XYZ file of C-alpha atoms in Angstrom:
330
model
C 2.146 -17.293 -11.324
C -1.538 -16.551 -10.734
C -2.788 -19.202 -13.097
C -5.440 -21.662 -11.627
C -4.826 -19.525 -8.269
C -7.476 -18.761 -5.532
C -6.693 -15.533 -4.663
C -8.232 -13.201 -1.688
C -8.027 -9.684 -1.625
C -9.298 -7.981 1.868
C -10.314 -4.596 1.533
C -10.728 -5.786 -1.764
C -13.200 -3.317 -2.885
C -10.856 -0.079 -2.423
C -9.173 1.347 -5.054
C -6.054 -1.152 -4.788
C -8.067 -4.167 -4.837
C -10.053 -3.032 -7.765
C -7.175 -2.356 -9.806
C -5.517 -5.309 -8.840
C -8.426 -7.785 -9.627
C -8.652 -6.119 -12.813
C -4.783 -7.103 -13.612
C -5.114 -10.259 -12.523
C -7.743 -11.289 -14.650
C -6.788 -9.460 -17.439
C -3.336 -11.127 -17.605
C -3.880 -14.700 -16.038
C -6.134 -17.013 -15.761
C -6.570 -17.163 -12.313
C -9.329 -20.113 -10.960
C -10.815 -17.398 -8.313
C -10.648 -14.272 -6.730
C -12.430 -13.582 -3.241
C -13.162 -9.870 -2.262
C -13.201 -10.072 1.147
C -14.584 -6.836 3.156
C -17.096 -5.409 5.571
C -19.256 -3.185 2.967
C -21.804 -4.562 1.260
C -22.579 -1.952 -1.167
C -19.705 -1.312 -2.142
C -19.255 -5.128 -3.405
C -22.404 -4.878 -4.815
C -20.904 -1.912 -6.958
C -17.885 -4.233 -7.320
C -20.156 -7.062 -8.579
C -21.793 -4.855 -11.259
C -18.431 -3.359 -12.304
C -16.574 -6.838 -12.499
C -19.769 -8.414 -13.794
C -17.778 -9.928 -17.526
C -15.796 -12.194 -14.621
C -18.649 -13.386 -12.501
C -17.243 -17.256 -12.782
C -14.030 -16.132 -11.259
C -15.398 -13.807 -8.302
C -16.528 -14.831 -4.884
C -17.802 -11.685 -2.544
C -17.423 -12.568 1.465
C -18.794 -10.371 3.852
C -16.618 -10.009 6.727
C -13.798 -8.121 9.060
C -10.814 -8.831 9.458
C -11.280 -8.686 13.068
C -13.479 -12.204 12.807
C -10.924 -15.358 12.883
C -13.236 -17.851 12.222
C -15.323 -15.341 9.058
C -11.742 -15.100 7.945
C -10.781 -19.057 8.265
C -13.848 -19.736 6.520
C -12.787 -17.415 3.571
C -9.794 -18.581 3.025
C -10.568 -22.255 2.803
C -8.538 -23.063 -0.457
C -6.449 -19.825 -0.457
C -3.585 -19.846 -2.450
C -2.448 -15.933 -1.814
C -3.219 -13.428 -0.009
C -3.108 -9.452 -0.524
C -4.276 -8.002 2.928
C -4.778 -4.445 1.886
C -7.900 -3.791 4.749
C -6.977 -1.525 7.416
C -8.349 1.991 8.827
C -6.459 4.582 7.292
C -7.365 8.182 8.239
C -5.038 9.308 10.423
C -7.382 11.621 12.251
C -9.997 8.930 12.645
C -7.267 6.698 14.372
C -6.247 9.401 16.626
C -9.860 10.045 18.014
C -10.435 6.041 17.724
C -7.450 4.372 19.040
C -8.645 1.024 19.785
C -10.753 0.343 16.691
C -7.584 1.017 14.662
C -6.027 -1.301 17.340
C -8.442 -4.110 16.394
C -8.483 -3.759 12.862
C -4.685 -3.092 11.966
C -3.033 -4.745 14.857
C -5.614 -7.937 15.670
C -6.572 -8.187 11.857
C -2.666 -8.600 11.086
C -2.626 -11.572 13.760
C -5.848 -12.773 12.497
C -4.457 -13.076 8.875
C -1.179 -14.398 10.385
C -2.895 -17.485 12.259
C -5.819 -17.997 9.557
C -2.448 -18.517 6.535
C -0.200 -20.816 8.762
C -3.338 -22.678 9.990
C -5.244 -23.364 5.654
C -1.515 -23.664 4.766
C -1.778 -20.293 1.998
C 1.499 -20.705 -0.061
C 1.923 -16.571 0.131
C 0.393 -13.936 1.932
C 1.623 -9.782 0.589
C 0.299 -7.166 3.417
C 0.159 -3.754 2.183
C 2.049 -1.053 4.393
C 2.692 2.845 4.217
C 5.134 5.110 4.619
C 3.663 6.275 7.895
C 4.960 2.745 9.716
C 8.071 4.651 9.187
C 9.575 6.602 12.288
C 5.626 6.893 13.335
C 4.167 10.147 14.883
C 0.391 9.063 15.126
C -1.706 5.916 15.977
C -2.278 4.830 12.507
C 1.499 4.823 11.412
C 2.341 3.122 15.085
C -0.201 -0.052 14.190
C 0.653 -0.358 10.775
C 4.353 -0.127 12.168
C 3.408 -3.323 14.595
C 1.298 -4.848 11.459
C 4.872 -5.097 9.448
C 6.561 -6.485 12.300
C 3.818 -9.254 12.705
C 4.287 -10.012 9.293
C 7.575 -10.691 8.858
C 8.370 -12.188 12.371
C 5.442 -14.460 10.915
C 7.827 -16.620 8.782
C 9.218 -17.857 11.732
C 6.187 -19.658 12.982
C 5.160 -21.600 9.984
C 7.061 -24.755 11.074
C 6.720 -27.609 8.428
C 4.133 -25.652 6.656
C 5.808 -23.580 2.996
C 3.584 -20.204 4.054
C 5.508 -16.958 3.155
C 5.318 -13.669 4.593
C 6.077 -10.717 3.035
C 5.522 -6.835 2.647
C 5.031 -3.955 -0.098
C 5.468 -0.168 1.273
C 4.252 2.563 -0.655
C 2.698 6.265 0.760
C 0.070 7.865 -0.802
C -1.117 6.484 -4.166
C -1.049 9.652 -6.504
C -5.134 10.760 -6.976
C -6.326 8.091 -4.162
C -9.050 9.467 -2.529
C -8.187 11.021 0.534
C -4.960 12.710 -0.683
C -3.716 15.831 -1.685
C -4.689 15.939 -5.558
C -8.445 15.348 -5.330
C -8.271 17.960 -2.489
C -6.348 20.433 -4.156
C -8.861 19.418 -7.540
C -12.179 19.908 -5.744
C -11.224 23.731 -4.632
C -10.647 24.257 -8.298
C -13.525 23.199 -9.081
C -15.412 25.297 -6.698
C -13.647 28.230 -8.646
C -11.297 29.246 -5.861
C -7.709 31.053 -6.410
C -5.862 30.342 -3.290
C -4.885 27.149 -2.226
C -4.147 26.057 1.221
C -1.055 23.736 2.135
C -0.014 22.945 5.771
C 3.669 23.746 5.041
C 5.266 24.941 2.175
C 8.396 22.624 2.759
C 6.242 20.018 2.438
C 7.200 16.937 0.064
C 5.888 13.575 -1.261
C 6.775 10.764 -2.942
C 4.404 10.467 -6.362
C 3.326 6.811 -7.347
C 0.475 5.609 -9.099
C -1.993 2.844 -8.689
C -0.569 0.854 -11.432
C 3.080 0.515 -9.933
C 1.459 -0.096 -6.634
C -0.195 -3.389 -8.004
C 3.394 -3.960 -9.863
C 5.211 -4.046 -6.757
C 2.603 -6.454 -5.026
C 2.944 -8.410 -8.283
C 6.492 -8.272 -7.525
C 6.287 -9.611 -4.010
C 4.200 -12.291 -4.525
C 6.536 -13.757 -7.316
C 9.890 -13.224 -5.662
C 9.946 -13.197 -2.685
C 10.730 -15.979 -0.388
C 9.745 -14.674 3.249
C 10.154 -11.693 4.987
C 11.132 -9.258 3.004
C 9.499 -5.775 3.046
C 9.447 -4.497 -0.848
C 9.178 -0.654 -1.632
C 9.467 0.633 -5.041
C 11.730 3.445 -6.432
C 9.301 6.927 -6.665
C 10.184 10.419 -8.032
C 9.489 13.025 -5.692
C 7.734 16.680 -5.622
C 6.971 19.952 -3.309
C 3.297 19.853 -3.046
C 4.060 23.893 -4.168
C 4.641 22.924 -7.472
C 1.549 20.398 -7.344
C -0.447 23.413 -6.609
C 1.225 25.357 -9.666
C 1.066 22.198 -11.206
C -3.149 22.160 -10.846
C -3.611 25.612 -10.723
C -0.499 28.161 -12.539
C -0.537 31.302 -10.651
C -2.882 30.185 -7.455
C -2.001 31.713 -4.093
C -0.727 29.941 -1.414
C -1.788 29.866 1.946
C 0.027 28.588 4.566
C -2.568 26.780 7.080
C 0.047 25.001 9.190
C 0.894 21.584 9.690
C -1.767 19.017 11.019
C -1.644 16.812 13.977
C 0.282 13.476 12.930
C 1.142 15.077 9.772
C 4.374 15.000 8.481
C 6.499 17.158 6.540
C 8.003 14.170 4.475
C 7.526 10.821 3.432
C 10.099 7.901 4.646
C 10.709 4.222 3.216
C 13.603 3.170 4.635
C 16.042 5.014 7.662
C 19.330 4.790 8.183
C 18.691 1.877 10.722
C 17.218 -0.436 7.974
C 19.940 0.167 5.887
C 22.157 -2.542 7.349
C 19.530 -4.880 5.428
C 18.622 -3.042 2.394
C 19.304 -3.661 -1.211
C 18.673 -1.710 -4.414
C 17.811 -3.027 -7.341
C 16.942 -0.945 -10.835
C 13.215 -0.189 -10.030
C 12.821 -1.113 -6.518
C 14.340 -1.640 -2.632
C 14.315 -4.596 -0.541
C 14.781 -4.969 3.293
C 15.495 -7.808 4.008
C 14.800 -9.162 7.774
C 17.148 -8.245 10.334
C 16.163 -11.572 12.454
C 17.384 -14.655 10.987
C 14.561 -16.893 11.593
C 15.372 -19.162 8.049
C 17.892 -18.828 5.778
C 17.815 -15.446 4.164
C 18.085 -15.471 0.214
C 19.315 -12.408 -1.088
C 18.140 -11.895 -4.658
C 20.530 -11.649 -7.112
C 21.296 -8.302 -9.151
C 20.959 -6.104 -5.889
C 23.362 -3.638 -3.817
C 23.568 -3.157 -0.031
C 22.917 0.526 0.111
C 25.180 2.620 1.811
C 25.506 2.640 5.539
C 23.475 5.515 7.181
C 21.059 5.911 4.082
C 17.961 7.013 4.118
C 15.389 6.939 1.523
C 12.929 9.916 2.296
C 10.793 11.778 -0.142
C 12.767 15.392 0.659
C 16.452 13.234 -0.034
C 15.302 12.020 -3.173
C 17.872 11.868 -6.382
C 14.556 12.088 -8.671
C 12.220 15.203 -8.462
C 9.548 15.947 -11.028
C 8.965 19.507 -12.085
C 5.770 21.370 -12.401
C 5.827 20.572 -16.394
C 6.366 16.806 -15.668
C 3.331 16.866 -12.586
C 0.929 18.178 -15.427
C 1.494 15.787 -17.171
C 1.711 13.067 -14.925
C -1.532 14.282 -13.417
C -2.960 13.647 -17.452
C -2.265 9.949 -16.502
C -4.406 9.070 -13.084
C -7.732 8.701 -11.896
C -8.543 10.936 -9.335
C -10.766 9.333 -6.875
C -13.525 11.313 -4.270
């Protein structure tokens, strides 16, 4: 699959990327991977880190925001993985139009750059906030799906697919709730603050986050948005979890915070299919003819796949031990 494969990553030096570059090269033989992003010290640490593989790895400078910087990386491309976007909710809210440009504009720019060096398959990384959005950063990603998979229908004669893996927040990724919660402990203190106590998430790791890009890239044959089966838990019994006994204090919720995590509503369900590990929705406009992989089941009418109306919870033993299992990132 990824064998004598260019491959580029953007945001390719986060945590995802990392972990994916690391996968690919430990597992295939691919003939190069580009890390395409906008920090150059954190390639550099990259470089040194991934230094074993230095005939295989090609660093680019560049934003997604530049066309032409992005048309000149991808001269060759095989794949794509577009995992570069701004992220923090809060810094979207008080920066609307830079999150604009980069998640909106980059989307188009990776769009146009794919169709135009004729990339056989380009994966864009999404989040459960493009779900039913309440801020800025869940509307553009929101609008960065939609580009993607209305982008199968302008390919023409060329064989580029489109396609996209949803996921919410990678268990440990830095950022989240666990290094939080982790760097209080450390500091020695007791009590333990959480927005809302109803509060719920979905838990996956890094690993099946890379497993359901993997995924995408082999199957899938254009527009469909991938988003793999998770176990869910109150972020109570994470705190009981991390700390047994703590305190919990009840700060209230954030703005653009929400008290769950949603993959699919009861709108998409019309075009979703489970499968043992995983969901599919499949695209609702028929710009090609859709294929609808064998060994999957329309989900029921009206369903709705939310972290607080999950059939899987894990318990506070099962979170400690899970927790034994990730790399907690600052």
């Amino acid at each position: 699959m990824f064998d004598d494969k260019t491959i580029l990553i953007t945001g390719g030096t986060g945590s995802f990327g990392k972990k994916f570059t690391r996968r690919i090269l430990g597992q295939y033989n691919p003939k190069k991977i580009i890390i395409y992003s906008r920090d150059e010290y954190k390639q550099y640490l990259m470089q040194r880190e991934f230094a074993e593989f230095e005939e295989n790895m090609r660093y680019f400078i560049g934003d997604v925001r530049d066309k032409q910087r992005l048309a000149r990386a991808s001269d060759g491309v095989d794949i794509i993985v577009h995992a570069a976007a701004l992220k923090q909710v809060p810094a979207a809210e008080y920066n609307p139009l830079e999150a604009i440009k980069t998640n909106i504009d980059g989307a188009r720019n990776i769009v146009d750059v794919a169709i135009d060096k004729g990339v056989e398959k380009v994966v864009a990384l999404s989040t459960d906030k493009a779900v039913n959005p309440v801020n800025l950063y869940g509307a553009t990603k929101m609008v960065s799906d939609k580009l993607f998979i209305a982008a199968n229908a302008y390919v023409g004669a060329k064989n580029t697919s489109f396609s996209v893996v949803r996921y919410g927040n990678v268990s440990g990724s830095r950022g989240s709730v666990i290094p939080f919660f982790k760097g209080l402990i450390d500091k020695g203190e007791t009590k333990i603050p959480i927005t809302d106590e109803r509060m719920t998430r979905f838990w996956i790791t890094l690993d099946e986050a890379v497993d359901t890009v993997i995924k995408a890239i082999d199957e899938a044959k254009g527009g469909e948005l991938y988003i793999h089966k998770c176990p869910s838990f109150k972020v109570t019994d994470l705190a009981e979890a991390m700390l047994p006994g703590c305190e919990i204090e009840d700060i209230g919720i954030r703005p653009g915070e929400k008290l769950h995590e949603a993959m699919i509503t009861s709108d998409d369900s019309r075009n979703a299919y489970e499968y043992d590990d995983y969901y599919i929705i499949y695209p609702e406009l028929k710009f090609k003819d859709i294929e609808i992989k064998e060994g999957g089941k329309l989900v029921e009418d009206g369903f709705y796949y939310a972290s607080n109306e999950n059939k899987e919870w894990l318990t506070v033993e099962e979170i400690r031990e899970a927790l034994k299992d990730i790399d907690i990132v600052y």
